[in-house]
Tab-separated table of C-alpha atoms and ligand atoms in Angstrom:
chain	number	residue	atom	x	y	z
A	11	UNK	CA	3.048	-24.563	-18.650
A	12	UNK	CA	2.344	-22.476	-15.594
A	13	UNK	CA	-0.575	-21.083	-13.617
A	14	UNK	CA	-0.456	-17.311	-13.288
A	15	UNK	CA	-2.739	-15.014	-11.364
A	16	UNK	CA	-2.563	-11.656	-13.131
A	17	UNK	CA	-3.958	-8.516	-11.518
A	18	UNK	CA	-4.627	-5.464	-13.672
A	19	UNK	CA	-5.070	-2.130	-11.875
A	20	UNK	CA	-7.376	0.802	-12.581
A	21	UNK	CA	-5.319	2.564	-15.257
A	22	UNK	CA	-4.621	-0.745	-16.982
A	23	UNK	CA	-8.385	-1.245	-17.471
A	24	UNK	CA	-9.210	2.477	-17.633
A	25	UNK	CA	-10.966	2.463	-21.020
A	26	UNK	CA	-12.511	0.065	-23.518
A	27	UNK	CA	-9.246	0.224	-25.494
A	28	UNK	CA	-7.210	-0.663	-22.434
A	29	UNK	CA	-9.517	-3.588	-21.627
A	30	UNK	CA	-9.096	-4.837	-25.201
A	31	UNK	CA	-5.311	-4.536	-24.774
A	32	UNK	CA	-5.458	-6.593	-21.553
A	33	UNK	CA	-7.516	-9.232	-23.380
A	34	UNK	CA	-4.821	-9.401	-26.086
A	35	UNK	CA	-2.149	-9.859	-23.453
A	36	UNK	CA	-4.081	-12.605	-21.666
A	37	UNK	CA	-4.753	-14.318	-24.990
A	38	UNK	CA	-0.988	-14.481	-25.678
A	39	UNK	CA	-0.415	-16.167	-22.321
A	40	UNK	CA	-3.159	-18.678	-23.109
A	41	UNK	CA	-1.626	-19.365	-26.514
A	42	UNK	CA	1.685	-20.059	-24.798
A	43	UNK	CA	-0.155	-22.772	-22.879
A	44	UNK	CA	-0.505	-21.123	-19.475
A	45	UNK	CA	-3.532	-21.225	-17.188
A	46	UNK	CA	-4.658	-17.738	-16.269
A	47	UNK	CA	-6.771	-16.271	-13.507
A	48	UNK	CA	-7.234	-12.533	-13.965
A	49	UNK	CA	-8.120	-10.145	-11.152
A	50	UNK	CA	-9.249	-6.684	-12.173
A	51	UNK	CA	-9.776	-3.352	-10.474
A	52	UNK	CA	-12.507	-0.872	-11.288
A	53	UNK	CA	-11.757	1.427	-14.222
A	54	UNK	CA	-9.544	4.293	-12.983
A	55	UNK	CA	-11.454	6.984	-11.117
A	56	UNK	CA	-14.523	4.788	-10.757
A	57	UNK	CA	-14.151	3.878	-7.077
A	58	UNK	CA	-13.704	7.559	-6.185
A	59	UNK	CA	-16.785	8.437	-8.237
A	60	UNK	CA	-18.837	5.801	-6.396
A	61	UNK	CA	-17.689	7.099	-3.013
A	62	UNK	CA	-18.686	10.646	-4.022
A	63	UNK	CA	-22.121	9.381	-5.048
A	64	UNK	CA	-22.599	7.736	-1.661
A	65	UNK	CA	-21.443	10.867	0.153
A	66	UNK	CA	-23.918	12.975	-1.776
A	67	UNK	CA	-26.670	11.015	-0.036
A	68	UNK	CA	-25.013	10.442	3.335
A	69	UNK	CA	-21.870	12.440	4.252
A	70	UNK	CA	-20.801	9.619	6.583
A	71	UNK	CA	-22.072	6.679	4.518
A	72	UNK	CA	-23.259	3.496	6.171
A	73	UNK	CA	-20.263	1.173	5.963
A	74	UNK	CA	-22.301	-1.797	4.743
A	75	UNK	CA	-24.056	0.150	2.013
A	76	UNK	CA	-20.850	1.876	0.952
A	77	UNK	CA	-19.345	-1.569	0.287
A	78	UNK	CA	-22.405	-2.496	-1.787
A	79	UNK	CA	-21.803	0.620	-3.880
A	80	UNK	CA	-17.998	0.543	-4.088
A	81	UNK	CA	-17.885	-3.099	-5.151
A	82	UNK	CA	-19.854	-2.389	-8.327
A	83	UNK	CA	-16.868	-0.793	-10.099
A	84	UNK	CA	-15.036	-4.107	-10.304
A	85	UNK	CA	-18.183	-5.940	-11.392
A	86	UNK	CA	-18.348	-3.818	-14.539
A	87	UNK	CA	-14.723	-4.534	-15.419
A	88	UNK	CA	-14.952	-8.320	-15.038
A	89	UNK	CA	-17.913	-8.465	-17.423
A	90	UNK	CA	-16.203	-6.248	-19.977
A	91	UNK	CA	-12.932	-8.184	-19.864
A	92	UNK	CA	-14.683	-11.570	-20.103
A	93	UNK	CA	-16.511	-10.274	-23.192
A	94	UNK	CA	-13.286	-8.929	-24.717
A	95	UNK	CA	-11.708	-12.367	-24.240
A	96	UNK	CA	-14.705	-14.233	-25.670
A	97	UNK	CA	-14.635	-11.914	-28.681
A	98	UNK	CA	-11.092	-13.159	-29.310
A	99	UNK	CA	-12.130	-16.794	-29.108
A	100	UNK	CA	-10.756	-17.242	-25.581
A	101	UNK	CA	-13.291	-19.000	-23.332
A	102	UNK	CA	-13.681	-16.827	-20.246
A	103	UNK	CA	-15.977	-16.570	-17.236
A	104	UNK	CA	-16.344	-13.665	-14.851
A	105	UNK	CA	-16.986	-13.975	-11.122
A	106	UNK	CA	-17.639	-11.469	-8.371
A	107	UNK	CA	-15.860	-12.006	-5.048
A	108	UNK	CA	-18.977	-13.588	-3.575
A	109	UNK	CA	-19.396	-15.950	-6.530
A	110	UNK	CA	-15.858	-17.282	-6.246
A	111	UNK	CA	-16.520	-17.479	-2.551
A	112	UNK	CA	-13.885	-15.157	-1.163
A	113	UNK	CA	-14.996	-15.238	2.458
A	114	UNK	CA	-14.039	-12.316	4.649
A	115	UNK	CA	-14.807	-11.035	8.109
A	116	UNK	CA	-17.482	-8.331	8.393
A	117	UNK	CA	-15.199	-5.304	8.774
A	118	UNK	CA	-16.789	-3.303	5.969
A	119	UNK	CA	-14.316	-1.169	4.064
A	120	UNK	CA	-11.298	-3.030	5.456
A	121	UNK	CA	-12.367	-6.668	5.501
A	122	UNK	CA	-9.804	-9.434	5.804
A	123	UNK	CA	-9.913	-12.547	3.672
A	124	UNK	CA	-10.488	-15.667	5.751
A	125	UNK	CA	-11.094	-18.404	3.232
A	126	UNK	CA	-11.207	-18.951	-0.521
A	127	UNK	CA	-13.047	-21.849	-2.086
A	128	UNK	CA	-10.921	-22.930	-5.024
A	129	UNK	CA	-13.213	-25.726	-6.319
A	130	UNK	CA	-15.063	-23.707	-8.919
A	131	UNK	CA	-11.909	-22.050	-10.208
A	132	UNK	CA	-10.070	-25.361	-10.532
A	133	UNK	CA	-12.980	-26.917	-12.429
A	134	UNK	CA	-13.112	-23.939	-14.805
A	135	UNK	CA	-9.354	-23.973	-15.337
A	136	UNK	CA	-9.512	-27.696	-16.130
A	137	UNK	CA	-12.283	-26.968	-18.610
A	138	UNK	CA	-10.026	-24.443	-20.364
A	139	UNK	CA	-11.499	-21.172	-19.161
A	140	UNK	CA	-9.714	-17.974	-18.289
A	141	UNK	CA	-11.272	-16.886	-15.002
A	142	UNK	CA	-11.851	-13.192	-14.446
A	143	UNK	CA	-12.391	-12.273	-10.787
A	144	UNK	CA	-13.464	-8.935	-9.338
A	145	UNK	CA	-10.735	-7.570	-7.077
A	146	UNK	CA	-11.204	-5.683	-3.803
A	147	UNK	CA	-14.324	-7.569	-2.680
A	148	UNK	CA	-15.590	-10.553	-0.768
A	149	UNK	CA	-18.582	-11.774	1.163
A	150	UNK	CA	-19.046	-12.291	4.895
A	151	UNK	CA	-20.780	-15.195	6.638
A	152	UNK	CA	-24.141	-13.443	6.505
A	153	UNK	CA	-23.854	-12.968	2.739
A	154	UNK	CA	-23.127	-9.245	2.885
A	155	UNK	CA	-20.707	-7.783	0.350
A	156	UNK	CA	-17.449	-6.528	1.840
A	157	UNK	CA	-14.473	-4.603	0.439
A	158	UNK	CA	-10.815	-5.002	1.361
A	159	UNK	CA	-9.629	-1.400	1.670
A	160	UNK	CA	-8.320	0.941	-1.024
A	161	UNK	CA	-5.910	-0.789	-3.358
A	162	UNK	CA	-7.375	-4.118	-2.231
A	163	UNK	CA	-7.352	-5.795	-5.643
A	164	UNK	CA	-3.652	-6.474	-5.086
A	165	UNK	CA	-4.623	-8.533	-2.055
A	166	UNK	CA	-7.307	-10.404	-3.994
A	167	UNK	CA	-4.639	-11.309	-6.557
A	168	UNK	CA	-2.169	-12.576	-3.985
A	169	UNK	CA	-4.847	-14.437	-2.012
A	170	UNK	CA	-6.077	-16.240	-5.137
A	171	UNK	CA	-2.489	-17.086	-6.064
A	172	UNK	CA	-1.970	-18.539	-2.579
A	173	UNK	CA	-5.223	-20.522	-2.688
A	174	UNK	CA	-4.462	-21.930	-6.141
A	175	UNK	CA	-0.720	-22.364	-5.455
A	176	UNK	CA	-0.045	-20.379	-8.602
A	177	UNK	CA	3.446	-20.277	-10.046
A	178	UNK	CA	3.455	-16.485	-9.822
A	179	UNK	CA	1.188	-13.593	-8.909
A	180	UNK	CA	1.765	-10.834	-11.448
A	181	UNK	CA	0.630	-7.328	-10.535
A	182	UNK	CA	0.264	-5.368	-13.787
A	183	UNK	CA	0.171	-1.618	-13.265
A	184	UNK	CA	1.073	1.712	-14.878
A	185	UNK	CA	4.782	1.587	-13.952
A	186	UNK	CA	7.147	-1.192	-14.971
A	187	UNK	CA	8.102	-2.320	-11.491
A	188	UNK	CA	8.970	-1.181	-8.002
A	189	UNK	CA	11.305	1.801	-8.099
A	190	UNK	CA	13.818	3.214	-5.643
A	191	UNK	CA	11.151	5.854	-5.005
A	192	UNK	CA	7.950	7.023	-6.704
A	193	UNK	CA	9.076	7.579	-10.314
A	194	UNK	CA	6.429	10.300	-10.642
A	195	UNK	CA	8.315	12.382	-8.077
A	196	UNK	CA	11.964	11.633	-8.867
A	197	UNK	CA	12.925	11.378	-12.545
A	198	UNK	CA	16.093	9.472	-11.791
A	199	UNK	CA	14.269	6.803	-9.746
A	200	UNK	CA	15.481	3.386	-10.813
A	201	UNK	CA	13.556	0.148	-11.241
A	202	UNK	CA	14.663	-2.570	-8.847
A	203	UNK	CA	15.091	-6.083	-10.253
A	204	UNK	CA	14.388	-7.516	-6.819
A	205	UNK	CA	13.269	-6.331	-3.419
A	206	UNK	CA	12.729	-8.439	-0.289
A	207	UNK	CA	9.237	-8.944	1.182
A	208	UNK	CA	10.432	-7.241	4.325
A	209	UNK	CA	11.595	-4.144	2.466
A	210	UNK	CA	8.497	-4.059	0.277
A	211	UNK	CA	6.331	-4.283	3.375
A	212	UNK	CA	8.125	-1.297	4.906
A	213	UNK	CA	7.924	0.650	1.641
A	214	UNK	CA	4.180	-0.041	1.376
A	215	UNK	CA	3.525	0.747	5.049
A	216	UNK	CA	5.495	3.971	4.777
A	217	UNK	CA	3.545	5.270	1.817
A	218	UNK	CA	4.581	3.569	-1.452
A	219	UNK	CA	1.146	2.705	-2.738
A	220	UNK	CA	2.361	0.560	-5.621
A	221	UNK	CA	1.218	-2.499	-3.626
A	222	UNK	CA	-1.410	-2.658	-0.900
A	223	UNK	CA	0.285	-3.478	2.424
A	224	UNK	CA	-1.870	-6.513	3.032
A	225	UNK	CA	-0.997	-8.030	-0.317
A	226	UNK	CA	2.675	-7.978	0.651
A	227	UNK	CA	1.918	-9.419	4.110
A	228	UNK	CA	-0.100	-12.167	2.498
A	229	UNK	CA	2.550	-12.952	-0.097
A	230	UNK	CA	5.233	-13.119	2.601
A	231	UNK	CA	3.136	-15.321	4.860
A	232	UNK	CA	2.164	-17.822	2.163
A	233	UNK	CA	5.367	-17.476	0.194
A	234	UNK	CA	3.622	-16.427	-3.009
A	235	UNK	CA	6.060	-15.480	-5.766
A	236	UNK	CA	5.074	-11.883	-6.488
A	237	UNK	CA	6.083	-9.669	-9.400
A	238	UNK	CA	5.164	-6.080	-10.277
A	239	UNK	CA	5.105	-5.299	-14.012
A	240	UNK	CA	3.732	-2.826	-16.522
A	241	UNK	CA	0.592	-3.614	-18.471
A	242	UNK	CA	1.750	-1.077	-21.078
A	243	UNK	CA	5.288	-2.208	-21.898
A	244	UNK	CA	6.944	-5.619	-21.768
A	245	UNK	CA	9.748	-6.157	-19.286
A	246	UNK	CA	10.913	-8.266	-16.352
A	247	UNK	CA	9.385	-5.990	-13.692
A	248	UNK	CA	10.367	-6.390	-10.047
A	249	UNK	CA	10.376	-9.688	-8.203
A	250	UNK	CA	9.542	-9.574	-4.499
A	251	UNK	CA	11.755	-12.193	-2.874
A	252	UNK	CA	12.655	-13.799	0.395
A	253	UNK	CA	15.912	-12.425	1.707
A	254	UNK	CA	18.674	-14.060	-0.232
A	255	UNK	CA	21.325	-15.191	2.234
A	256	UNK	CA	23.767	-15.841	-0.576
A	257	UNK	CA	23.915	-12.229	-1.662
A	258	UNK	CA	26.810	-10.874	0.325
A	259	UNK	CA	26.688	-7.323	-0.937
A	260	UNK	CA	23.311	-5.792	-0.386
A	261	UNK	CA	22.443	-2.209	-1.038
A	262	UNK	CA	22.345	-0.311	2.238
A	263	UNK	CA	19.233	1.514	1.123
A	264	UNK	CA	16.770	-0.027	-1.336
A	265	UNK	CA	14.245	2.746	-1.498
A	266	UNK	CA	12.664	5.919	-0.225
A	267	UNK	CA	9.005	6.022	0.742
A	268	UNK	CA	6.961	9.023	1.754
A	269	UNK	CA	3.462	10.017	2.644
A	270	UNK	CA	1.528	13.211	3.065
A	271	UNK	CA	-1.346	11.595	4.922
A	272	UNK	CA	-0.267	12.414	8.440
A	273	UNK	CA	-0.702	15.314	10.844
A	274	UNK	CA	1.227	16.166	14.004
A	275	UNK	CA	-0.149	17.067	17.425
A	276	UNK	CA	1.755	18.305	20.472
A	277	UNK	CA	0.625	18.794	24.039
A	278	UNK	CA	2.978	21.151	25.858
A	279	UNK	CA	3.768	21.483	29.541
A	280	UNK	CA	2.334	18.136	30.676
A	281	UNK	CA	3.119	17.171	34.303
A	282	UNK	CA	5.923	14.583	34.173
A	283	UNK	CA	4.334	11.818	36.251
A	284	UNK	CA	3.708	8.101	35.626
A	285	UNK	CA	0.687	7.295	33.489
A	286	UNK	CA	0.712	10.485	31.450
A	287	UNK	CA	1.320	8.821	28.076
A	288	UNK	CA	-1.661	6.610	28.742
A	289	UNK	CA	-3.825	9.552	29.797
A	290	UNK	CA	-2.945	11.326	26.552
A	291	UNK	CA	-3.209	8.436	24.107
A	292	UNK	CA	-5.976	6.394	25.821
A	293	UNK	CA	-8.805	8.737	24.721
A	294	UNK	CA	-7.275	8.963	21.241
A	295	UNK	CA	-7.314	5.206	20.775
A	296	UNK	CA	-10.781	4.960	22.368
A	297	UNK	CA	-11.939	7.191	19.496
A	298	UNK	CA	-10.463	4.618	17.061
A	299	UNK	CA	-7.749	6.989	15.933
A	300	UNK	CA	-4.508	5.286	15.014
A	301	UNK	CA	-1.323	6.866	16.265
A	302	UNK	CA	1.874	6.481	14.289
A	303	UNK	CA	5.034	8.223	15.525
A	304	UNK	CA	5.382	9.277	19.167
A	305	UNK	CA	8.003	11.503	20.790
A	306	UNK	CA	8.204	12.547	24.422
A	307	UNK	CA	10.774	15.149	25.408
A	308	UNK	CA	13.048	14.974	28.420
A	309	UNK	CA	11.309	16.737	31.292
A	310	UNK	CA	12.334	20.203	32.440
A	311	UNK	CA	10.673	21.869	35.471
A	312	UNK	CA	8.702	18.660	36.109
A	313	UNK	CA	6.835	19.061	32.839
A	314	UNK	CA	7.326	17.586	29.416
A	315	UNK	CA	6.082	17.947	25.822
A	316	UNK	CA	4.449	15.017	24.072
A	317	UNK	CA	4.097	14.806	20.285
A	318	UNK	CA	2.457	12.202	18.040
A	319	UNK	CA	1.142	11.828	14.515
A	320	UNK	CA	-2.258	10.627	13.265
A	321	UNK	CA	-3.866	10.261	9.844
A	322	UNK	CA	-4.651	13.676	8.406
A	323	UNK	CA	-8.355	12.790	8.219
A	324	UNK	CA	-8.379	12.361	12.008
A	325	UNK	CA	-6.546	15.626	12.713
A	326	UNK	CA	-9.481	17.784	13.885
A	327	UNK	CA	-11.006	14.976	15.911
A	328	UNK	CA	-7.687	14.209	17.636
A	329	UNK	CA	-7.065	17.889	18.299
A	330	UNK	CA	-10.423	18.253	20.064
A	331	UNK	CA	-9.721	15.185	22.208
A	332	UNK	CA	-6.252	16.457	23.078
A	333	UNK	CA	-7.636	19.856	24.067
A	334	UNK	CA	-9.931	18.144	26.580
A	335	UNK	CA	-6.990	16.113	27.930
A	336	UNK	CA	-4.961	19.319	28.161
A	337	UNK	CA	-7.597	20.917	30.369
A	338	UNK	CA	-7.935	17.810	32.540
A	339	UNK	CA	-4.192	17.438	33.072
A	340	UNK	CA	-3.566	21.118	33.560
A	341	UNK	CA	-1.089	21.085	30.671
A	342	UNK	CA	-0.061	24.355	29.008
A	343	UNK	CA	-1.394	24.116	25.448
A	344	UNK	CA	-2.047	22.010	22.352
A	345	UNK	CA	-0.334	22.619	19.009
A	346	UNK	CA	-1.192	21.007	15.707
A	347	UNK	CA	0.263	20.925	12.236
A	348	UNK	CA	-1.297	19.128	9.295
A	349	UNK	CA	1.187	20.378	6.699
A	350	UNK	CA	3.772	17.750	7.424
A	351	UNK	CA	5.091	14.766	5.495
A	352	UNK	CA	6.823	11.592	6.547
A	353	UNK	CA	9.874	10.510	4.635
A	354	UNK	CA	11.595	7.155	5.135
A	355	UNK	CA	14.649	5.341	3.879
A	356	UNK	CA	14.293	1.558	3.771
A	357	UNK	CA	16.869	-1.190	3.377
A	358	UNK	CA	17.837	-4.524	4.928
A	359	UNK	CA	21.484	-3.572	4.374
A	360	UNK	CA	21.077	-1.024	7.208
A	361	UNK	CA	21.278	-3.860	9.722
A	362	UNK	CA	24.966	-4.249	9.154
A	363	UNK	CA	25.837	-0.606	8.553
A	364	UNK	CA	26.255	2.178	11.057
A	365	UNK	CA	25.950	5.802	10.068
A	366	UNK	CA	22.951	5.477	7.759
A	367	UNK	CA	20.762	7.792	9.837
A	368	UNK	CA	23.480	10.433	10.172
A	369	UNK	CA	24.047	10.366	6.425
A	370	UNK	CA	20.323	10.978	5.991
A	371	UNK	CA	20.345	13.845	8.491
A	372	UNK	CA	23.401	15.393	6.837
A	373	UNK	CA	21.729	15.327	3.417
A	374	UNK	CA	18.641	17.051	4.826
A	375	UNK	CA	20.737	19.605	6.722
A	376	UNK	CA	22.577	20.472	3.530
A	377	UNK	CA	19.243	21.523	2.054
A	378	UNK	CA	18.354	23.382	5.288
A	379	UNK	CA	15.403	21.073	5.878
A	380	UNK	CA	14.401	20.914	9.522
A	381	UNK	CA	13.644	17.473	10.994
A	382	UNK	CA	10.652	17.584	13.323
A	383	UNK	CA	10.448	13.949	14.433
A	384	UNK	CA	12.543	10.819	13.953
A	385	UNK	CA	11.787	7.147	14.318
A	386	UNK	CA	13.941	4.168	13.466
A	387	UNK	CA	13.741	0.410	13.211
A	388	UNK	CA	16.216	-2.223	12.087
A	389	UNK	CA	15.559	-1.584	8.415
A	390	UNK	CA	14.204	1.964	8.188
A	391	UNK	CA	14.673	5.532	9.328
A	392	UNK	CA	11.684	7.871	9.143
A	393	UNK	CA	11.589	11.623	9.633
A	394	UNK	CA	8.764	14.135	9.728
A	395	UNK	CA	9.411	17.367	7.832
A	396	UNK	CA	7.354	20.294	6.524
A	397	UNK	CA	5.307	19.112	3.561
A	398	UNK	CA	6.579	21.903	1.321
A	399	UNK	CA	10.102	20.433	1.404
A	400	UNK	CA	9.070	16.859	0.650
A	401	UNK	CA	10.038	16.645	-3.012
A	402	UNK	CA	13.324	18.435	-2.435
A	403	UNK	CA	14.062	16.074	0.460
A	404	UNK	CA	13.259	12.926	-1.540
A	405	UNK	CA	15.531	14.068	-4.365
A	406	UNK	CA	18.326	15.027	-1.953
A	407	UNK	CA	18.233	11.612	-0.263
A	408	UNK	CA	17.937	9.790	-3.556
A	409	UNK	CA	21.213	11.282	-4.714
A	410	UNK	CA	22.933	11.185	-1.292
A	411	UNK	CA	22.410	7.417	-1.174
A	412	UNK	CA	23.276	7.133	-4.881
A	413	UNK	CA	20.064	5.316	-5.622
A	414	UNK	CA	20.138	6.453	-9.227
A	415	UNK	CA	23.320	4.434	-9.797
A	416	UNK	CA	22.853	0.873	-10.962
A	417	UNK	CA	25.032	-0.973	-8.472
A	418	UNK	CA	24.449	0.586	-5.119
A	419	UNK	CA	26.221	-1.899	-2.911
A	420	UNK	CA	27.839	-1.614	0.445
A	421	UNK	CA	31.121	0.274	0.352
B	4	ADP	P1	-2.971	0.364	-9.865
B	4	ADP	O1	-4.123	1.220	-10.237
B	4	ADP	O2	-2.420	-0.423	-11.004
B	4	ADP	O3	-3.230	-0.475	-8.653
B	4	ADP	P2	-1.503	2.250	-8.231
B	4	ADP	O4	-1.757	3.681	-8.570
B	4	ADP	O5	-2.191	1.685	-7.044
B	4	ADP	O6	-1.787	1.369	-9.525
B	4	ADP	O7	0.071	2.006	-8.025
B	4	ADP	C1	0.979	2.398	-9.024
B	4	ADP	C2	1.575	3.766	-8.666
B	4	ADP	O8	2.364	3.645	-7.485
B	4	ADP	C3	2.535	4.309	-9.682
B	4	ADP	O9	1.861	5.008	-10.697
B	4	ADP	C4	3.467	5.202	-8.856
B	4	ADP	O10	3.157	6.570	-8.977
B	4	ADP	C5	3.177	4.797	-7.408
B	4	ADP	N1	4.394	4.488	-6.651
B	4	ADP	C6	4.685	4.974	-5.419
B	4	ADP	N2	5.864	4.535	-5.001
B	4	ADP	C7	6.359	3.744	-5.977
B	4	ADP	C8	7.573	2.979	-6.112
B	4	ADP	N3	8.501	2.946	-5.156
B	4	ADP	N4	7.735	2.266	-7.266
B	4	ADP	C9	6.796	2.275	-8.228
B	4	ADP	N5	5.647	2.974	-8.146
B	4	ADP	C10	5.421	3.708	-7.043
B	5	LIG	N1	-10.875	-0.120	-7.010
B	5	LIG	C1	-10.328	-0.167	-5.669
B	5	LIG	C2	-9.641	1.135	-5.329
B	5	LIG	O1	-9.644	2.064	-6.137
B	5	LIG	C3	-9.433	-1.329	-5.472
B	5	LIG	C4	-8.197	-1.365	-6.329
B	5	LIG	O2	-8.118	-0.694	-7.355
B	5	LIG	O3	-7.271	-2.119	-5.985
B	5	LIG	O4	-9.149	1.291	-4.249
B	6	MG	MG1	-3.155	-0.090	-6.593
């Protein structure tokens, strides 16, 4: 007998039929003798619909009120699922984030969980209930509703699993595990039996939205056994694990992540003097714009070019700021491009293997894809390319690194 926290995402609860199917699944786990806490998302499309509603009233919605609105999607699903369970003779109780007492800070729209009171849940579990908790939401010290950022129900699931010391946190979604790359883009993408927390964190940070980044951070920090599975078909899914020292042969590359959310800005002909990077990026960060990749060229004629990427939503704002900096510094001009994509290969096996980056560059060159920016870390290599080549590039790398083959181990 085990305690499982099971999170079901938007598509998995996307209709009355799907909610009934989830109830059947949960009932089977109960019949096998397990204790179950279920975390649910809003029905698919619902959170977007709620955001549109808010924007129809206020184009830049008040962050506090937007959280009040966005959190209602999950409240509908918990009630419906609790009813579907009760209908099947399974005692169930639904709770919003505030009712369970998921305390967060007050950063509306991206709140962080600070504390979870497990008393009520433990009492209910002891009394034989399945507990159905609304994902993606919490409450701050003043009693205001907060949300945890898009995809945040994953984090609710992991946080509850940590608080309850569950045997496993199971993330049920519309794919049957974590793949070598998004299976909706590459047909030959392969499900991984295991992936390390570190790799999963990179994959999530670099664009693989199968798990919210924070949920992976949380699971790594509190050592929560985490598994991604399909709510539609049975299977083992993918287990997210600590790095297994015993495994001698690791794949060099575990996966390919990508994202189309970034835009690139360049300031050309900047005087090459100390403090310039700060003068360029200071005003950008003062405007709360996050910068991702940064490249500064070697100076020629005492001037240099400086390029960085920001979220695509911040492109126009960053461009206007950079234009002002350009005038102040007497730089030549500002260029921008928001039709770029970032593509990354991820793998802990890279640590012990040279030549991974050059193999990546060779595969892209073979397809005549120009690399605009490069950044590397111990376990990833990222490149920026034109967005129109993204799918071709992902497929080229997927086959260059033989990710479609079952046993991709170090040669
Ligand atoms: P949910 O609504 O259940 O939270 P999401 O849409 O957030 O589901 O996440 C599942 C989706 O993540 C899949 O449908 C898939 O398209 C996408 N995805 C991106 N990268 C990967 C990957 N490496 N492995 C599996 N799925 C991925
Ligand atoms: N419903 C929220 C979203 O769409 C949270 C989630 O599904 O995880 O982002
Ligand atoms: Mg999700």
